[in-house]
Coordinates of C-alpha atoms in Angstrom, one line a residue:
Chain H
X223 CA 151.4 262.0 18.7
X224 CA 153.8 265.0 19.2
X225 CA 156.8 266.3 17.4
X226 CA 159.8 267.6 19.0
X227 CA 159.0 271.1 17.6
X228 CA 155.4 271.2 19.8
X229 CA 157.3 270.2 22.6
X230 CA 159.6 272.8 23.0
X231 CA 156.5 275.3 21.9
X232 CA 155.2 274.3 24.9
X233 CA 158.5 274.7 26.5
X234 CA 159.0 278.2 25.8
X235 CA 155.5 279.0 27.7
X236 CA 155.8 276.9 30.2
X237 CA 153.4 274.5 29.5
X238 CA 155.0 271.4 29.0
X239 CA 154.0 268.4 31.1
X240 CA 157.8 267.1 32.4
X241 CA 157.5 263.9 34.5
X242 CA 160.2 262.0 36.0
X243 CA 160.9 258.9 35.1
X244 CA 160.3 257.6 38.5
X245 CA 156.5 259.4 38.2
X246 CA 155.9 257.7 34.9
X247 CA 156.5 254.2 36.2
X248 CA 154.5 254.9 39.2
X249 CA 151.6 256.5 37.0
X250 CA 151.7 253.7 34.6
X251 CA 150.9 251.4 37.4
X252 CA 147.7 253.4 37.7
X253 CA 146.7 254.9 34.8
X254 CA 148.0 252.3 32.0
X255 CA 150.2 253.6 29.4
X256 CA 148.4 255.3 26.7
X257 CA 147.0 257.7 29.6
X258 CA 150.3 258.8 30.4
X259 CA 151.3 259.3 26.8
X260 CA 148.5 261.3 26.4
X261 CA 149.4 263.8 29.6
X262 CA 153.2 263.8 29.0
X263 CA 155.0 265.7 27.2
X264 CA 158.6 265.2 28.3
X265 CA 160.0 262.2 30.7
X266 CA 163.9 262.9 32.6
X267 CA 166.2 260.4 33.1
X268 CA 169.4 260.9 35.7
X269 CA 172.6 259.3 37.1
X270 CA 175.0 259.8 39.1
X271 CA 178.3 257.3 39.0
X272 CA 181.7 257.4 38.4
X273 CA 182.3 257.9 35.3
X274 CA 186.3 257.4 34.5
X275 CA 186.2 257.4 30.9
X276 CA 185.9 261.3 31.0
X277 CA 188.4 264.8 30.8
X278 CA 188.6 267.7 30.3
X279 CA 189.8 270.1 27.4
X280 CA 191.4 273.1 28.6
X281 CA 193.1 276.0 26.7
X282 CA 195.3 277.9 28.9
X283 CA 195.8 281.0 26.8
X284 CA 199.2 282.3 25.2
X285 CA 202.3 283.1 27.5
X286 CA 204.4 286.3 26.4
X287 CA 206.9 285.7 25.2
X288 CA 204.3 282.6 23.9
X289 CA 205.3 278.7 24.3
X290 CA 204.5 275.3 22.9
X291 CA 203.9 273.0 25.9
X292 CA 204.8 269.6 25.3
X293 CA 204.7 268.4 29.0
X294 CA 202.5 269.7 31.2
X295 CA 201.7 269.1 34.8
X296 CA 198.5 270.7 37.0
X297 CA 198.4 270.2 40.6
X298 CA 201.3 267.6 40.1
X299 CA 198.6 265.8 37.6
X300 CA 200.4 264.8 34.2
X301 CA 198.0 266.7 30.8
X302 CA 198.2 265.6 28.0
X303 CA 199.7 268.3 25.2
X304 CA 200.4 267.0 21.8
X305 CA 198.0 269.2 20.3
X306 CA 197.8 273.0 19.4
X307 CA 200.8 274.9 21.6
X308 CA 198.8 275.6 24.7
X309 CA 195.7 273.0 24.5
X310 CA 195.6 270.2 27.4
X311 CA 193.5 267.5 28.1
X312 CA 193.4 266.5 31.6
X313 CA 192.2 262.2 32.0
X314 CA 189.9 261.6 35.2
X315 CA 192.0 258.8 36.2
X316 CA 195.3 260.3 35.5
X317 CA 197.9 260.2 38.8
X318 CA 199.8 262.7 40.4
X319 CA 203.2 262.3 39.1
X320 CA 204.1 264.0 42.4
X321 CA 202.8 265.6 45.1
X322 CA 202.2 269.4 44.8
X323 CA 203.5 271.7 47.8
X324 CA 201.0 272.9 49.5
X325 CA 201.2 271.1 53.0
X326 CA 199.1 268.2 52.1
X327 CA 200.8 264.7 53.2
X328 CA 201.6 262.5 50.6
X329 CA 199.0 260.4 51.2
X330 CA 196.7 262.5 50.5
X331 CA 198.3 263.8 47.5
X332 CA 198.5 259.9 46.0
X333 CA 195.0 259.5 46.4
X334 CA 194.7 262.5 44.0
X335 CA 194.2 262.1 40.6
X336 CA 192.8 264.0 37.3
X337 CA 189.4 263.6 38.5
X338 CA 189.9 266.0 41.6
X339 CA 192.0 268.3 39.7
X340 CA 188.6 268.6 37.2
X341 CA 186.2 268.8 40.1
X342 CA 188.5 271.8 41.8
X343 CA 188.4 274.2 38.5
X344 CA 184.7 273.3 38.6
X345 CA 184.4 274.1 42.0
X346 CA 186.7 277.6 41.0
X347 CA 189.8 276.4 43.2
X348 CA 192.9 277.7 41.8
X349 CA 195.6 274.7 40.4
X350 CA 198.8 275.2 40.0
X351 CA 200.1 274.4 36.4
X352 CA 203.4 274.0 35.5
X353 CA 204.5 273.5 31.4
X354 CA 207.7 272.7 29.6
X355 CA 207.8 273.9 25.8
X356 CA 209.3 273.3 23.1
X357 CA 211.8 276.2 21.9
X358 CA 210.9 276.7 18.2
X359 CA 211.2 280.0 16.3
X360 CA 207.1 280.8 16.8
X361 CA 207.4 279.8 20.3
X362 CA 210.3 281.0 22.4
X363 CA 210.1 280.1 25.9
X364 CA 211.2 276.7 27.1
X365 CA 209.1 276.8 30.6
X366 CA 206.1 278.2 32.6
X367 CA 204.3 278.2 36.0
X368 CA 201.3 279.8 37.1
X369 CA 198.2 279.3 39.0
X370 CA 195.1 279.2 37.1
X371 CA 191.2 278.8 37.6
X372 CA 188.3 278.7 35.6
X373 CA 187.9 282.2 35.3
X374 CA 191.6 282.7 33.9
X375 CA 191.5 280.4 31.0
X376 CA 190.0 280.5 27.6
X377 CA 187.8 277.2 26.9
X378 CA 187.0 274.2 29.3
X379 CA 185.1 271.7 28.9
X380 CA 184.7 267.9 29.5
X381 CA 184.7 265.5 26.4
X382 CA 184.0 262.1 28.0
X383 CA 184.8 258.9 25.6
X384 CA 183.0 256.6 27.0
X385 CA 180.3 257.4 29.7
X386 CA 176.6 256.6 30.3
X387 CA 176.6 253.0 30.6
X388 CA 173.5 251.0 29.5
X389 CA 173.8 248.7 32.3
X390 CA 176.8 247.2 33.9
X391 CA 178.1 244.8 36.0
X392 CA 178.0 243.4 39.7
X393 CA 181.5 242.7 41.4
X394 CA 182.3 240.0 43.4
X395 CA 185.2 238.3 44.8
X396 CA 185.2 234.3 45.1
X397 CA 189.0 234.3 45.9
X398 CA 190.6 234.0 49.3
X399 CA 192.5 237.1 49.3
X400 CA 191.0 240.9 49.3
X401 CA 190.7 242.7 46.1
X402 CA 190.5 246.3 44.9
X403 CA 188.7 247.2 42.1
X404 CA 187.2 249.8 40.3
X405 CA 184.4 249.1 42.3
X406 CA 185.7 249.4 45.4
X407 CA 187.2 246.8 47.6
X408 CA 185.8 243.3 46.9
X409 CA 185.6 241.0 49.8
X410 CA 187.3 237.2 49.8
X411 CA 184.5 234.2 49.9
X412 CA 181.7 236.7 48.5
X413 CA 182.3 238.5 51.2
X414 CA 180.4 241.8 49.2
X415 CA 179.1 242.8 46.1
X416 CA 179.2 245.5 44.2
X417 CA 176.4 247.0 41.6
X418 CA 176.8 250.3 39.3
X419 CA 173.9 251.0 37.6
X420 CA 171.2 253.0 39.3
X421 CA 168.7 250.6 37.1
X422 CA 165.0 251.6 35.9
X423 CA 165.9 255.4 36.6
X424 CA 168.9 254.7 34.5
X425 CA 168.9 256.8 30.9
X426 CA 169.8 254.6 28.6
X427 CA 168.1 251.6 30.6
X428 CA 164.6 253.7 29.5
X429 CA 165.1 254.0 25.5
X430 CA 166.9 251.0 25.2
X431 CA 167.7 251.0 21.2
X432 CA 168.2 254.7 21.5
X433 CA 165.9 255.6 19.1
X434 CA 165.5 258.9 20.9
X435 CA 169.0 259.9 22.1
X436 CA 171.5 260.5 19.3
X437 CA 174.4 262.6 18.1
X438 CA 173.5 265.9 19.2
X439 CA 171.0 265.3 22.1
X440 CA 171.1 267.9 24.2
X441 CA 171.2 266.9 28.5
X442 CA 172.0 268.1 31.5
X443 CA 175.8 267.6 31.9
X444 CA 177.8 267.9 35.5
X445 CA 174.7 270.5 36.3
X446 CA 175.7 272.4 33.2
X447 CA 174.3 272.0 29.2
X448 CA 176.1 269.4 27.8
X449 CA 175.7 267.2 24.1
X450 CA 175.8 263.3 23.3
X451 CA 178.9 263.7 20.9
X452 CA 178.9 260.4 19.5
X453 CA 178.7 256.4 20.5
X454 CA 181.2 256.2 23.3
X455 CA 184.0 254.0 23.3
X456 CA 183.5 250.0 23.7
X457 CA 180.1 250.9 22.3
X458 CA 177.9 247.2 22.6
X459 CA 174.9 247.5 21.7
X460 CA 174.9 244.0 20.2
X461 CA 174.7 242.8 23.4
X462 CA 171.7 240.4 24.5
X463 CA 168.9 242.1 25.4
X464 CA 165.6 240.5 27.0
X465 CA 162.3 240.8 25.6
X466 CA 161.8 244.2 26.5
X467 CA 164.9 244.9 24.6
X468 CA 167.2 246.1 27.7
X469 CA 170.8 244.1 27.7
X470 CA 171.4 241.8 30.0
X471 CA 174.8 243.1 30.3
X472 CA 177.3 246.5 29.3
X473 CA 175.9 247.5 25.9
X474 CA 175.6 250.5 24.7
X475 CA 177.7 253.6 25.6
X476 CA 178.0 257.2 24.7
X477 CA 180.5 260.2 24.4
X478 CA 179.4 263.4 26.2
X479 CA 180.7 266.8 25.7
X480 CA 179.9 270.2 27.6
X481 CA 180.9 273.2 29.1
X482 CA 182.7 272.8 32.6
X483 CA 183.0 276.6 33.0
X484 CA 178.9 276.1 33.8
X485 CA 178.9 273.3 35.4
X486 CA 178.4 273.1 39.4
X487 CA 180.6 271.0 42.0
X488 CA 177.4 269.4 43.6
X489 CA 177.6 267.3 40.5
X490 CA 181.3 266.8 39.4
X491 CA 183.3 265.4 42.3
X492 CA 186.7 263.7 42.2
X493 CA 186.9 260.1 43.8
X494 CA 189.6 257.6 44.5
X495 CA 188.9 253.9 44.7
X496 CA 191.6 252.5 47.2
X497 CA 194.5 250.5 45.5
X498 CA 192.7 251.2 42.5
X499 CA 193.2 255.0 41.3
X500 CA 191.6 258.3 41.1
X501 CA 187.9 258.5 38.5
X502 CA 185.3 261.4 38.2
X503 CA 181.5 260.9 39.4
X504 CA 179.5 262.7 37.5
X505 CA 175.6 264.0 37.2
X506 CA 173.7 263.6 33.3
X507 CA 170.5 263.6 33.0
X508 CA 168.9 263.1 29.6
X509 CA 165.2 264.3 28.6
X510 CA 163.2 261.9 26.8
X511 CA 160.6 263.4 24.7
X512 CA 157.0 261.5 24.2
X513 CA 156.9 261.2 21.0
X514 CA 154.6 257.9 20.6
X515 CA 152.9 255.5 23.2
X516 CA 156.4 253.1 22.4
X517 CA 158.1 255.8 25.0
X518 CA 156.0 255.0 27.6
X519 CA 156.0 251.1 27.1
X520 CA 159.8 251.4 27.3
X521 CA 160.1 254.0 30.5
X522 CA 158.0 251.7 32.4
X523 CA 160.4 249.1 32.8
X524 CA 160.9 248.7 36.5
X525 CA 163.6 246.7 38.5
X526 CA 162.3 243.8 38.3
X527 CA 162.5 243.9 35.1
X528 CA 166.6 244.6 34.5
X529 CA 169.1 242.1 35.1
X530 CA 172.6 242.7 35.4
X531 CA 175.5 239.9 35.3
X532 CA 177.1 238.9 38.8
X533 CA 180.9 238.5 37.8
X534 CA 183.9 237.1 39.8
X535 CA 187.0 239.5 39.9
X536 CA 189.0 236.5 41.6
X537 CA 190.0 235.3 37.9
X538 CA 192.7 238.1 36.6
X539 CA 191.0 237.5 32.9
X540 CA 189.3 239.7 30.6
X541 CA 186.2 237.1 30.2
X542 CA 186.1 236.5 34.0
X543 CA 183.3 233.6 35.1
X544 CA 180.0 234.8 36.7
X545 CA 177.4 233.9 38.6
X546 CA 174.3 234.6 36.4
X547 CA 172.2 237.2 36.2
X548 CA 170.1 238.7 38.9
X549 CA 167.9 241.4 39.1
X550 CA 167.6 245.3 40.1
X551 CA 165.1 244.9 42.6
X552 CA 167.2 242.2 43.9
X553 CA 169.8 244.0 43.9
X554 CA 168.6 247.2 45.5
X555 CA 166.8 245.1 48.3
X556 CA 170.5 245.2 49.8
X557 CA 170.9 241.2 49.7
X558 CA 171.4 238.6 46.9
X559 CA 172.1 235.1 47.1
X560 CA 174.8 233.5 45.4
X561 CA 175.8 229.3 45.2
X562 CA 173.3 230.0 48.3
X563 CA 175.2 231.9 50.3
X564 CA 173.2 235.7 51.0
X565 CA 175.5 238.1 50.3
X566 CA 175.4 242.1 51.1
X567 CA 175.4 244.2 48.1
X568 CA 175.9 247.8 47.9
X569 CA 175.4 250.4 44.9
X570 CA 178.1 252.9 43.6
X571 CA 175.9 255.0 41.6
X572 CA 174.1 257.4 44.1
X573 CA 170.4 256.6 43.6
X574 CA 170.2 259.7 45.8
X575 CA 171.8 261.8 43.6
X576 CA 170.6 260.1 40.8
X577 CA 167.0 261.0 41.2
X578 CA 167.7 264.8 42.5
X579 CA 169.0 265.2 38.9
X580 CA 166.2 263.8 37.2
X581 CA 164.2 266.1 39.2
X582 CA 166.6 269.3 38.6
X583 CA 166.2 268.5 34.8
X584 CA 162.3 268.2 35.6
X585 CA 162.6 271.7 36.9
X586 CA 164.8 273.3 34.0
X587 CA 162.4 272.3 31.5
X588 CA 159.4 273.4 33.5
X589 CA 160.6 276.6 34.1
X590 CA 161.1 277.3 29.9
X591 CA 165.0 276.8 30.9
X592 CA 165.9 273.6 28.5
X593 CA 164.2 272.8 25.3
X594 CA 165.1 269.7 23.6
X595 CA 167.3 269.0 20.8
X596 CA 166.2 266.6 17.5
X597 CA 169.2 264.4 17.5
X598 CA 171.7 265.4 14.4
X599 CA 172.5 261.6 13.5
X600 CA 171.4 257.9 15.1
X601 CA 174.0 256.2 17.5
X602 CA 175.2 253.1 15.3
X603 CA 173.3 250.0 16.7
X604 CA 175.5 247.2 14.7
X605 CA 178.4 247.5 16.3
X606 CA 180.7 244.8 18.1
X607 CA 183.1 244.1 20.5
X608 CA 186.3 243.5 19.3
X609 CA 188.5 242.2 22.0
X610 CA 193.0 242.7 22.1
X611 CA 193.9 238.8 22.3
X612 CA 197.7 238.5 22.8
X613 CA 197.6 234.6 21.9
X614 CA 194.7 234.7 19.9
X615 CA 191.2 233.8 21.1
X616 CA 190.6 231.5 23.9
X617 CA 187.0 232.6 25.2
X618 CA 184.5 233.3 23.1
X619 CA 182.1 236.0 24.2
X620 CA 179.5 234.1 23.5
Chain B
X273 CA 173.2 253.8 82.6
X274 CA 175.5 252.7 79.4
X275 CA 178.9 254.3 78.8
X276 CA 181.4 252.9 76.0
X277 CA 184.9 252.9 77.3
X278 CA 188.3 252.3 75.7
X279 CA 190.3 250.3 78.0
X280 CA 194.3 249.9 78.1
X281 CA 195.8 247.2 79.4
X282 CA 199.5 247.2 80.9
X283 CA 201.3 244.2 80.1
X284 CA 201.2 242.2 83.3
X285 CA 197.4 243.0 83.7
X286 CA 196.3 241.7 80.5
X287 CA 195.6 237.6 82.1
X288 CA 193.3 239.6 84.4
X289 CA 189.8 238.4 83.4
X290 CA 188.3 242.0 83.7
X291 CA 184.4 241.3 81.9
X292 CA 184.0 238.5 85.0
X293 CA 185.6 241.2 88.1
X294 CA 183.1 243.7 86.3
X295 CA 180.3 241.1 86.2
X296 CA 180.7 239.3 89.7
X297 CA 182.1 242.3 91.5
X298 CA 180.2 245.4 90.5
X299 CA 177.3 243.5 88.4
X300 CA 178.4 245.4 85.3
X301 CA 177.7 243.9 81.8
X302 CA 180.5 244.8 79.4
X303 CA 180.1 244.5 75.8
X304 CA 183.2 244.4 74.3
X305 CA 183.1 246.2 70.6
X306 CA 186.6 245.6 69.5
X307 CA 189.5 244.3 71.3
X308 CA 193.4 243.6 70.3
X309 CA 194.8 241.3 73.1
X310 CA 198.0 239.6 72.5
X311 CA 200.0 237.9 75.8
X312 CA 202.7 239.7 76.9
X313 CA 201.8 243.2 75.3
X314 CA 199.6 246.0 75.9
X315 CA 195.8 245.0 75.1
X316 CA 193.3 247.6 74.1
X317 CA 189.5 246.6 74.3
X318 CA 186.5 249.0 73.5
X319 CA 183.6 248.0 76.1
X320 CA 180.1 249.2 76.4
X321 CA 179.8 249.2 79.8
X322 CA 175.4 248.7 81.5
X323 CA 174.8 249.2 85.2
X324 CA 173.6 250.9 88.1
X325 CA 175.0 254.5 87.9
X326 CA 177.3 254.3 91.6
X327 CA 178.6 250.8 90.6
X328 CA 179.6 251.7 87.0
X329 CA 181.6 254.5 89.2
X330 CA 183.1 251.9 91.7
X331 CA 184.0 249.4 88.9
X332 CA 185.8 252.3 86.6
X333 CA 188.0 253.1 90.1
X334 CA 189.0 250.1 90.6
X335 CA 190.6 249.2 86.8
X336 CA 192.2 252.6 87.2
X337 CA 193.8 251.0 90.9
X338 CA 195.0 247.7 89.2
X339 CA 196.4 250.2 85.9
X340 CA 194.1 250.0 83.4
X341 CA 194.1 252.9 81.1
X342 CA 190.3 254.3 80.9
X343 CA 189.7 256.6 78.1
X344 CA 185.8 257.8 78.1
X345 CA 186.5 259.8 74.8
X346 CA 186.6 256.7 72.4
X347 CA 186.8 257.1 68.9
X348 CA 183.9 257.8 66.8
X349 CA 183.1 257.8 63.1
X350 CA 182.4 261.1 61.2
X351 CA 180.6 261.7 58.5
X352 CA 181.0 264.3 56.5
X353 CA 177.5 266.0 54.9
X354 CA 179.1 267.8 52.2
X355 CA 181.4 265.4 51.2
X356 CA 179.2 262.2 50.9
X357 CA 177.4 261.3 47.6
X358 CA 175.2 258.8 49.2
X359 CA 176.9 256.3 46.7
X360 CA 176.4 254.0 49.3
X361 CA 179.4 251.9 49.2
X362 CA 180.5 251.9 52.4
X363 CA 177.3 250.1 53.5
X364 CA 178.6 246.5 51.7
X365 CA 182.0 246.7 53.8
X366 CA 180.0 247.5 57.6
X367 CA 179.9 244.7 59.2
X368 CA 177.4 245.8 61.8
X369 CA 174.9 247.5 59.3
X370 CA 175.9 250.6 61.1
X371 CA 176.1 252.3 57.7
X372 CA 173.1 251.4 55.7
X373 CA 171.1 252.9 52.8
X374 CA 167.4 253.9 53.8
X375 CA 165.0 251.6 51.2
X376 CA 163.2 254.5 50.0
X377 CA 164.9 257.4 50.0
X378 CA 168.3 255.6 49.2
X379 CA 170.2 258.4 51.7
X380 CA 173.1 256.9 53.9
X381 CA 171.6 256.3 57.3
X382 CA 174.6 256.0 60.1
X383 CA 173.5 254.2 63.1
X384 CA 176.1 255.3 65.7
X385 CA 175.1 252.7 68.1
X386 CA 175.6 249.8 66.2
X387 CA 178.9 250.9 65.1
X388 CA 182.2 249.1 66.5
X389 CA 184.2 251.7 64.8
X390 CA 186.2 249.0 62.4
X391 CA 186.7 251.7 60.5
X392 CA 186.9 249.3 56.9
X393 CA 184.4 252.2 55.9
X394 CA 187.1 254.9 55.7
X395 CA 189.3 253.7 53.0
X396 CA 186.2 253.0 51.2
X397 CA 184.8 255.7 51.1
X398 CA 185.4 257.6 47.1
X399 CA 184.8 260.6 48.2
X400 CA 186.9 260.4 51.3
X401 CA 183.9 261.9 53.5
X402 CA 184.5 259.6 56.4
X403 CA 186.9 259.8 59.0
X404 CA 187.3 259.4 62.8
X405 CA 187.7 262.3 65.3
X406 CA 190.7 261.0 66.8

């Protein structure tokens, strides 16, 4: 139909047809799907969602006389330093070991975590770092504080382990006593539930095997260039998946890497989760080129069409009991019933947001500004899910 | 006219059954949006007072002649433009629907009016983009 190479040829003068995915599902409705592969050229995905599983490298330059940090604190924020003498990596859901003197009360400073320390550099606020180093005889001094920003240090960037979820959960609480989760506080009796996946404008939702995104994809990271670096961690995509080859479940997930000194604050913010702990929402958006009709079949999936498992948070167990399955469109109406009880469910992942970056992406490759990248290697598609049983296993997955 | 009132109650006035006085005396319909009332300490109760404009006047004189505290300034819930995401989780803890997510454009919609000012919405809140202005 097309190759990658045409594509970005038509890039480069600004002739490529760029659709959001949103715009494709609506077309398809009208026009059937071999139209619309015929017309376009490239499709974008977005999300926005917390995404905790991320960090962010940074490399702080060398001190005179030069040191070898080996603990390492910014804002209060604990980075981890066992690598070269003055590389970091700083967790999104790291803590504040303690709070950092600048007037804030120490509530707000608990509530502060690796995540906002990220999204501040982004944003070009200075942090304050302070480093204890190892006295060897390449590296003399023992301590070191200073303020830094983005602008003062060599490399930063974010190299997430495990983000992009294809598909997730929904949270509920069946118990009789409040719970507070990484999805926000869960309600006793069903009181609330809880959904994390924007659904059919999800990426990975719209090329469900990934036979288009692979190792070296190039998308639109934190409103910066970022990469797919390689499967992300707790990678499923041996999950079940319906007929139209989505999962019915978490499957797969992918490791993203990409310049933070690019990215923008509009799409990297910090975030707490009461009683829970500090995470990192975070804009991608992914381009999916047309390369046969098979695209199209697979970006018109609608909500109606995605299921997500409704799981009970009451039971403290890594296989916890659920509900069923129930769908997006169910889901996004606001209301699901459950045992027969209607209960009010609210997203995490800003659809909002979500859809603004599928449309900024839209606009980047329209304008000649992002061509698109043949993926380097295939994300594995055979792996499973190897649980840590402490007295062997109980529950089967299955 | 409507006027939302937080009301403080003295210790020896809280068995005084205020919602009838302001009904039977001043024909004055009082909503009451949140209360804390315990016997023998100091009750608080958020109202939104309806009535003819002179005999909300009268009926706000004479709580403040048997003690009641009236404070007209009650607290409100702020939202924060720049701060919000739209993730939209507050709207699953509001138990009025004052928060809510519009069907279409899937932007937080606050309904002030409908709000009782629980304020379960402010702990929720990620991105820590709601707060009150008290």
């Amino acid at each position: 139909m097309r190759s990658i190479a045409e594509i970005n040829d038509k890039i480069q003068r600004q002739q490529a047809i760029v659709w959001t995915v949103e715009e494709v599902k609506a077309r398809v409705q009208e026009m059937g799907v071999t139209q619309v592969a015929k017309q376009v050229d490239v499709i974008t995905t977005g999300t926005f969602e917390p995404m905790e599983s991320s960090g962010a490298i940074l490399n702080i330059g060398h001190t005179d006389p030069p040191i070898k940090i080996r603990q390492c604190w910014l804002d209060g924020v604990p980075a981890y330093s066992g690598f070269g003498a003055v590389d970091l990596y700083l967790g999104a859901t790291q803590m504040a070991d303690y709070p950092i003197a600048d007037g804030t009360d120490g509530e707000g400073s608990r509530e502060r975590g690796g995540g906002h320390v990220i999204a501040d550099l982004i944003a070009g606020k200075p942090v304050q770092l302070r480093a204890i180093g190892q006295v060897t005889d390449c590296y003399s001094r023992a301590s070191f504080e200073t303020t830094i920003t983005r602008d003062t240090i060599n490399q930063f960037y974010l190299f997430n382990p495990r983000n992009l979820y294809q598909n997730f959960i929904v949270g509920v609480n069946g118990g009789d006593r409040s719970l507070y989760t990484y999805l926000g506080p869960l309600q006793p009796h069903l009181g609330n539930a809880v959904y994390s996946n924007p659904g059919a404008i999800s990426p990975l939702l719209n090329d469900p095997d990934l036979q288009l995104i692979g190792i070296g994809t190039r998308i639109f990271l934190g409103g910066g260039i970022g990469y797919v670096a390689w499967e992300g961690t707790q990678h499923f995509p041996l999950q079940k998946r319906l007929p139209n080859r989505t999962p019915i479940g978490p499957a797969a997930t992918l490791a993203l890497i990409g310049d933070a000194k690019q990215m923008n604050s509009r799409w990297v913010r910090g975030c707490y989760f009461r009683s829970y702990g500090s995470s990192l929402m975070l804009g991608v958006g992914v381009p999916l080129p047309v390369l046969s009709e098979e695209v199209v079949v697979h970006c018109a999936v609608r909500d109606q069409d995605l299921v997500a498992p409704i799981v009970d948070f009451s039971i403290p167990r890594r296989v916890r009991p659920t509900f069923g399955l129930v769908s997006y469109a169910q889901l996004k109406s606001g209301r699901i019933t459950i045992d027969g009880k209607i209960v009010r469910v609210a997203p995490l992942a800003s659809i909002y947001l979500s859809r603004q970056i599928a449309a900024e992406l839209k606009d980047w490759i329209e304008t000649g500004r992002f061509t698109l990248t043949e993926p380097v290697a295939q994300i594995p598609m055979d792996r499973s899910f190897l649980a840590q049983d402490r007295w062997g296993t109980q529950i089967s997955l299955e | 006219m409507k006027k939302r009132v937080t009301l403080i109650f003295p210790k020896r006035a809280v068995h005084m059954p205020v919602t009838y006085r302001l009904a039977k005396d001043f024909n004055v319909a009082a909503n009451i949006i949140r209360a804390q009332v315990t016997p023998n300490q100091i009750g608080t109760l958020v109202v939104e007072l309806s009535g003819d404009i002179d005999q909300l006047d009268a009926a706000l004189e004479w709580m403040q002649s048997q003690d009641i505290g009236i404070s007209i300034a009650s607290r409100e819930i702020m939202i924060d433009e720049e701060a919000c995401v739209h993730c939209g989780l507050c709207t699953g803890v509001c138990p009025t629907e004052a928060l809510s997510l519009d069907p279409q454009t899937f932007r937080l919609n606050f309904t002030r009016s409908r709000c009782v000012v629980c304020e379960q919405c402010i702990p929720t809140c990620p991105v820590q983009a709601i707060s009150t202005n008290l």
